[in-house]
C-alpha cells in the first residue's frame, strides 16, 4: 500500500519535500460496470509542505481507465490528469476541514486519496466517443453499427407506461 510516514519526513516549518511513489489502482465500478486502470500501477507525485498551521499535500498523477461504453457497451477509455490538495493539522478536531481524512496514525494514505481523486475527476459518462448513438431501446442493436428507427413497432408496455407518466408531469 502506498503511504507516506509523515513523522519520518521531519520537515521544518516552511520546508517542502517532493515524493514519488507508485499507486496501485483497483478496478472502479461505475453504474454497475467495471473499469480497469491500465496500467494498474501508476507513478504519483506528492508534494508535502509544512505551512503555518497545517501540512499541505499536493497530489499529481495520470491515469487511464478502460471498460465498457455506458451507452453501447463497446470499448471505451478515459485518460485523466489528477491534481488534488489536502490540508492536515494533527491538532485539529476530527471533522475539521484542516484534518485530512487520508491521514491515519501519522501516515498519508496515498492509495485511498488517489482513488477518490480519480473518481471525482471522471466524467459523468464514460463513452466510446462523445456522439455514441447507443443501443436501440426497441431491439437492442448497436445504433452506431446499424442506424435505424422502428416507425410502427409497438413499444414495450413498460415503456409506454413511462411515456404516459412523462406526459402527465
Ligand atoms: Zn458507445
Ligand atoms: Zn432497433
Short mmCIF file of C-alpha atoms and ligand atoms in Angstrom, two decimals:
data_model
loop_
_atom_site.label_atom_id
_atom_site.label_comp_id
_atom_site.label_asym_id
_atom_site.label_seq_id
_atom_site.Cartn_x
_atom_site.Cartn_y
_atom_site.Cartn_z
CA UNK A 1 0.00 0.00 0.00
CA UNK A 2 1.30 3.43 -0.93
CA UNK A 3 1.52 5.58 2.17
CA UNK A 4 3.85 8.27 3.49
CA UNK A 5 5.04 8.15 7.06
CA UNK A 6 4.85 11.83 7.97
CA UNK A 7 6.95 11.59 11.11
CA UNK A 8 9.92 10.31 9.16
CA UNK A 9 9.92 13.36 6.88
CA UNK A 10 11.00 15.62 9.76
CA UNK A 11 10.08 18.78 7.90
CA UNK A 12 10.76 22.18 9.41
CA UNK A 13 8.21 25.00 9.07
CA UNK A 14 8.26 26.37 5.53
CA UNK A 15 10.10 23.36 4.20
CA UNK A 16 8.78 21.24 1.34
CA UNK A 17 9.59 17.80 0.06
CA UNK A 18 8.63 16.06 -3.16
CA UNK A 19 7.99 12.33 -3.02
CA UNK A 20 7.47 9.97 -5.91
CA UNK A 21 5.64 6.74 -5.31
CA UNK A 22 3.70 4.08 -7.14
CA UNK A 23 -0.01 3.85 -6.55
CA UNK A 24 -1.92 0.66 -7.19
CA UNK A 25 -5.44 1.18 -8.54
CA UNK A 26 -8.12 -1.43 -8.00
CA UNK A 27 -10.83 -1.53 -10.69
CA UNK A 28 -13.54 1.12 -10.39
CA UNK A 29 -17.21 0.13 -10.51
CA UNK A 30 -19.39 2.84 -12.03
CA UNK A 31 -23.02 2.46 -12.98
CA UNK A 32 -22.69 -1.29 -12.47
CA UNK A 33 -19.79 -1.51 -14.98
CA UNK A 34 -16.19 -2.31 -14.24
CA UNK A 35 -13.33 -0.04 -15.31
CA UNK A 36 -9.75 -1.23 -15.01
CA UNK A 37 -6.83 1.10 -14.63
CA UNK A 38 -4.27 0.38 -17.35
CA UNK A 39 -1.59 0.19 -16.17
CA UNK A 40 -2.91 -0.75 -12.74
CA UNK A 41 0.12 0.81 -11.06
CA UNK A 42 0.80 4.46 -11.80
CA UNK A 43 3.51 6.83 -10.62
CA UNK A 44 2.26 9.65 -8.40
CA UNK A 45 3.95 12.77 -7.10
CA UNK A 46 3.15 14.12 -3.64
CA UNK A 47 4.48 17.49 -2.55
CA UNK A 48 4.47 17.90 1.21
CA UNK A 49 4.82 21.44 2.55
CA UNK A 50 4.91 22.31 6.22
CA UNK A 51 2.97 25.59 6.27
CA UNK A 52 1.89 27.64 9.25
CA UNK A 53 -0.97 25.83 10.97
CA UNK A 54 -1.11 22.83 8.66
CA UNK A 55 0.74 20.49 6.38
CA UNK A 56 -0.21 20.88 2.71
CA UNK A 57 -0.24 17.84 0.43
CA UNK A 58 -0.43 18.17 -3.34
CA UNK A 59 -1.03 15.06 -5.38
CA UNK A 60 -0.47 14.69 -9.13
CA UNK A 61 -0.88 11.60 -11.27
CA UNK A 62 -2.04 10.44 -14.65
CA UNK A 63 -4.46 7.53 -15.00
CA UNK A 64 -6.14 5.67 -17.83
CA UNK A 65 -9.30 3.63 -17.27
CA UNK A 66 -10.66 1.08 -19.72
CA UNK A 67 -14.11 -0.50 -19.75
CA UNK A 68 -17.49 -0.57 -21.49
CA UNK A 69 -19.09 2.46 -23.09
CA UNK A 70 -22.04 3.48 -20.90
CA UNK A 71 -24.29 3.75 -23.97
CA UNK A 72 -23.34 0.94 -26.36
CA UNK A 73 -21.18 -1.30 -24.13
CA UNK A 74 -18.36 -1.14 -26.71
CA UNK A 75 -14.76 -0.38 -25.76
CA UNK A 76 -14.28 2.94 -24.01
CA UNK A 77 -11.41 4.55 -22.22
CA UNK A 78 -10.77 7.74 -20.37
CA UNK A 79 -7.46 9.39 -19.53
CA UNK A 80 -7.15 11.97 -16.85
CA UNK A 81 -4.60 14.13 -15.13
CA UNK A 82 -5.46 14.32 -11.49
CA UNK A 83 -4.42 17.14 -9.20
CA UNK A 84 -5.67 17.28 -5.62
CA UNK A 85 -4.81 19.09 -2.43
CA UNK A 86 -5.32 18.16 1.20
CA UNK A 87 -4.57 20.11 4.35
CA UNK A 88 -3.76 18.49 7.63
CA UNK A 89 -3.25 19.77 11.13
CA UNK A 90 -2.78 16.89 13.58
CA UNK A 91 -4.17 19.09 16.35
CA UNK A 92 -7.45 19.85 14.55
CA UNK A 93 -10.55 18.07 15.76
CA UNK A 94 -11.95 15.17 13.70
CA UNK A 95 -14.38 16.54 11.11
CA UNK A 96 -12.48 19.84 10.87
CA UNK A 97 -11.53 20.95 7.33
CA UNK A 98 -7.93 21.09 8.44
CA UNK A 99 -7.93 17.44 9.30
CA UNK A 100 -7.38 15.26 6.27
CA UNK A 101 -9.37 12.03 6.09
CA UNK A 102 -6.37 10.43 4.42
CA UNK A 103 -4.00 10.82 7.36
CA UNK A 104 -4.25 7.94 9.79
CA UNK A 105 -1.79 7.22 12.55
CA UNK A 106 0.64 9.76 11.15
CA UNK A 107 0.59 8.23 7.67
CA UNK A 108 -0.80 9.78 4.49
CA UNK A 109 -2.72 7.05 2.68
CA UNK A 110 -1.92 7.94 -0.89
CA UNK A 111 -3.72 4.92 -2.41
CA UNK A 112 -7.10 5.85 -0.94
CA UNK A 113 -6.62 9.53 -1.76
CA UNK A 114 -5.58 8.85 -5.37
CA UNK A 115 -8.58 6.60 -5.84
CA UNK A 116 -11.05 9.20 -4.59
CA UNK A 117 -9.37 11.96 -6.60
CA UNK A 118 -9.67 9.88 -9.78
CA UNK A 119 -13.33 9.08 -9.07
CA UNK A 120 -14.04 12.80 -8.62
CA UNK A 121 -12.26 13.65 -11.86
CA UNK A 122 -14.15 11.18 -14.04
CA UNK A 123 -16.77 12.42 -16.50
CA UNK A 124 -20.43 11.65 -15.71
CA UNK A 125 -20.50 9.22 -18.60
CA UNK A 126 -17.67 7.13 -19.99
CA UNK A 127 -18.31 6.76 -23.71
CA UNK A 128 -16.59 5.16 -26.70
CA UNK A 129 -16.94 8.57 -28.37
CA UNK A 130 -18.81 11.69 -27.40
CA UNK A 131 -21.54 11.21 -30.02
CA UNK A 132 -22.08 7.49 -29.41
CA UNK A 133 -25.60 6.65 -30.61
CA UNK A 134 -26.00 3.85 -28.06
CA UNK A 135 -28.19 0.78 -28.28
CA UNK A 136 -31.65 0.76 -29.82
CA UNK A 137 -34.20 0.81 -26.98
CA UNK A 138 -36.55 -1.38 -29.02
CA UNK A 139 -34.36 -4.18 -30.40
CA UNK A 140 -31.09 -3.68 -28.55
CA UNK A 141 -28.89 -3.45 -31.67
CA UNK A 142 -25.92 -1.12 -31.76
CA UNK A 143 -27.12 2.11 -33.38
CA UNK A 144 -23.54 3.07 -34.27
CA UNK A 145 -23.15 -0.01 -36.48
CA UNK A 146 -26.76 -0.11 -37.70
CA UNK A 147 -28.52 3.23 -37.54
CA UNK A 148 -32.27 2.58 -37.77
CA UNK A 149 -35.69 3.50 -36.42
CA UNK A 150 -38.77 1.48 -35.65
CA UNK A 151 -41.65 3.51 -37.01
CA UNK A 152 -44.52 1.08 -36.50
CA UNK A 153 -43.34 -1.00 -33.62
CA UNK A 154 -45.44 -1.25 -30.50
CA UNK A 155 -43.39 -0.09 -27.61
CA UNK A 156 -42.95 -2.40 -24.70
CA UNK A 157 -45.92 -1.70 -22.36
CA UNK A 158 -43.50 -0.84 -19.57
CA UNK A 159 -42.06 1.91 -21.75
CA UNK A 160 -45.48 3.26 -22.71
CA UNK A 161 -46.43 3.43 -19.04
CA UNK A 162 -43.36 5.59 -18.57
CA UNK A 163 -44.36 7.71 -21.56
CA UNK A 164 -47.82 8.27 -20.03
CA UNK A 165 -46.25 9.28 -16.80
CA UNK A 166 -43.94 11.70 -18.58
CA UNK A 167 -46.90 13.26 -20.43
CA UNK A 168 -48.66 13.88 -17.14
CA UNK A 169 -45.69 15.53 -15.46
ZN1 LIG B 1 -20.56 3.73 -27.30
ZN1 LIG B 2 -33.85 -1.31 -33.17
#
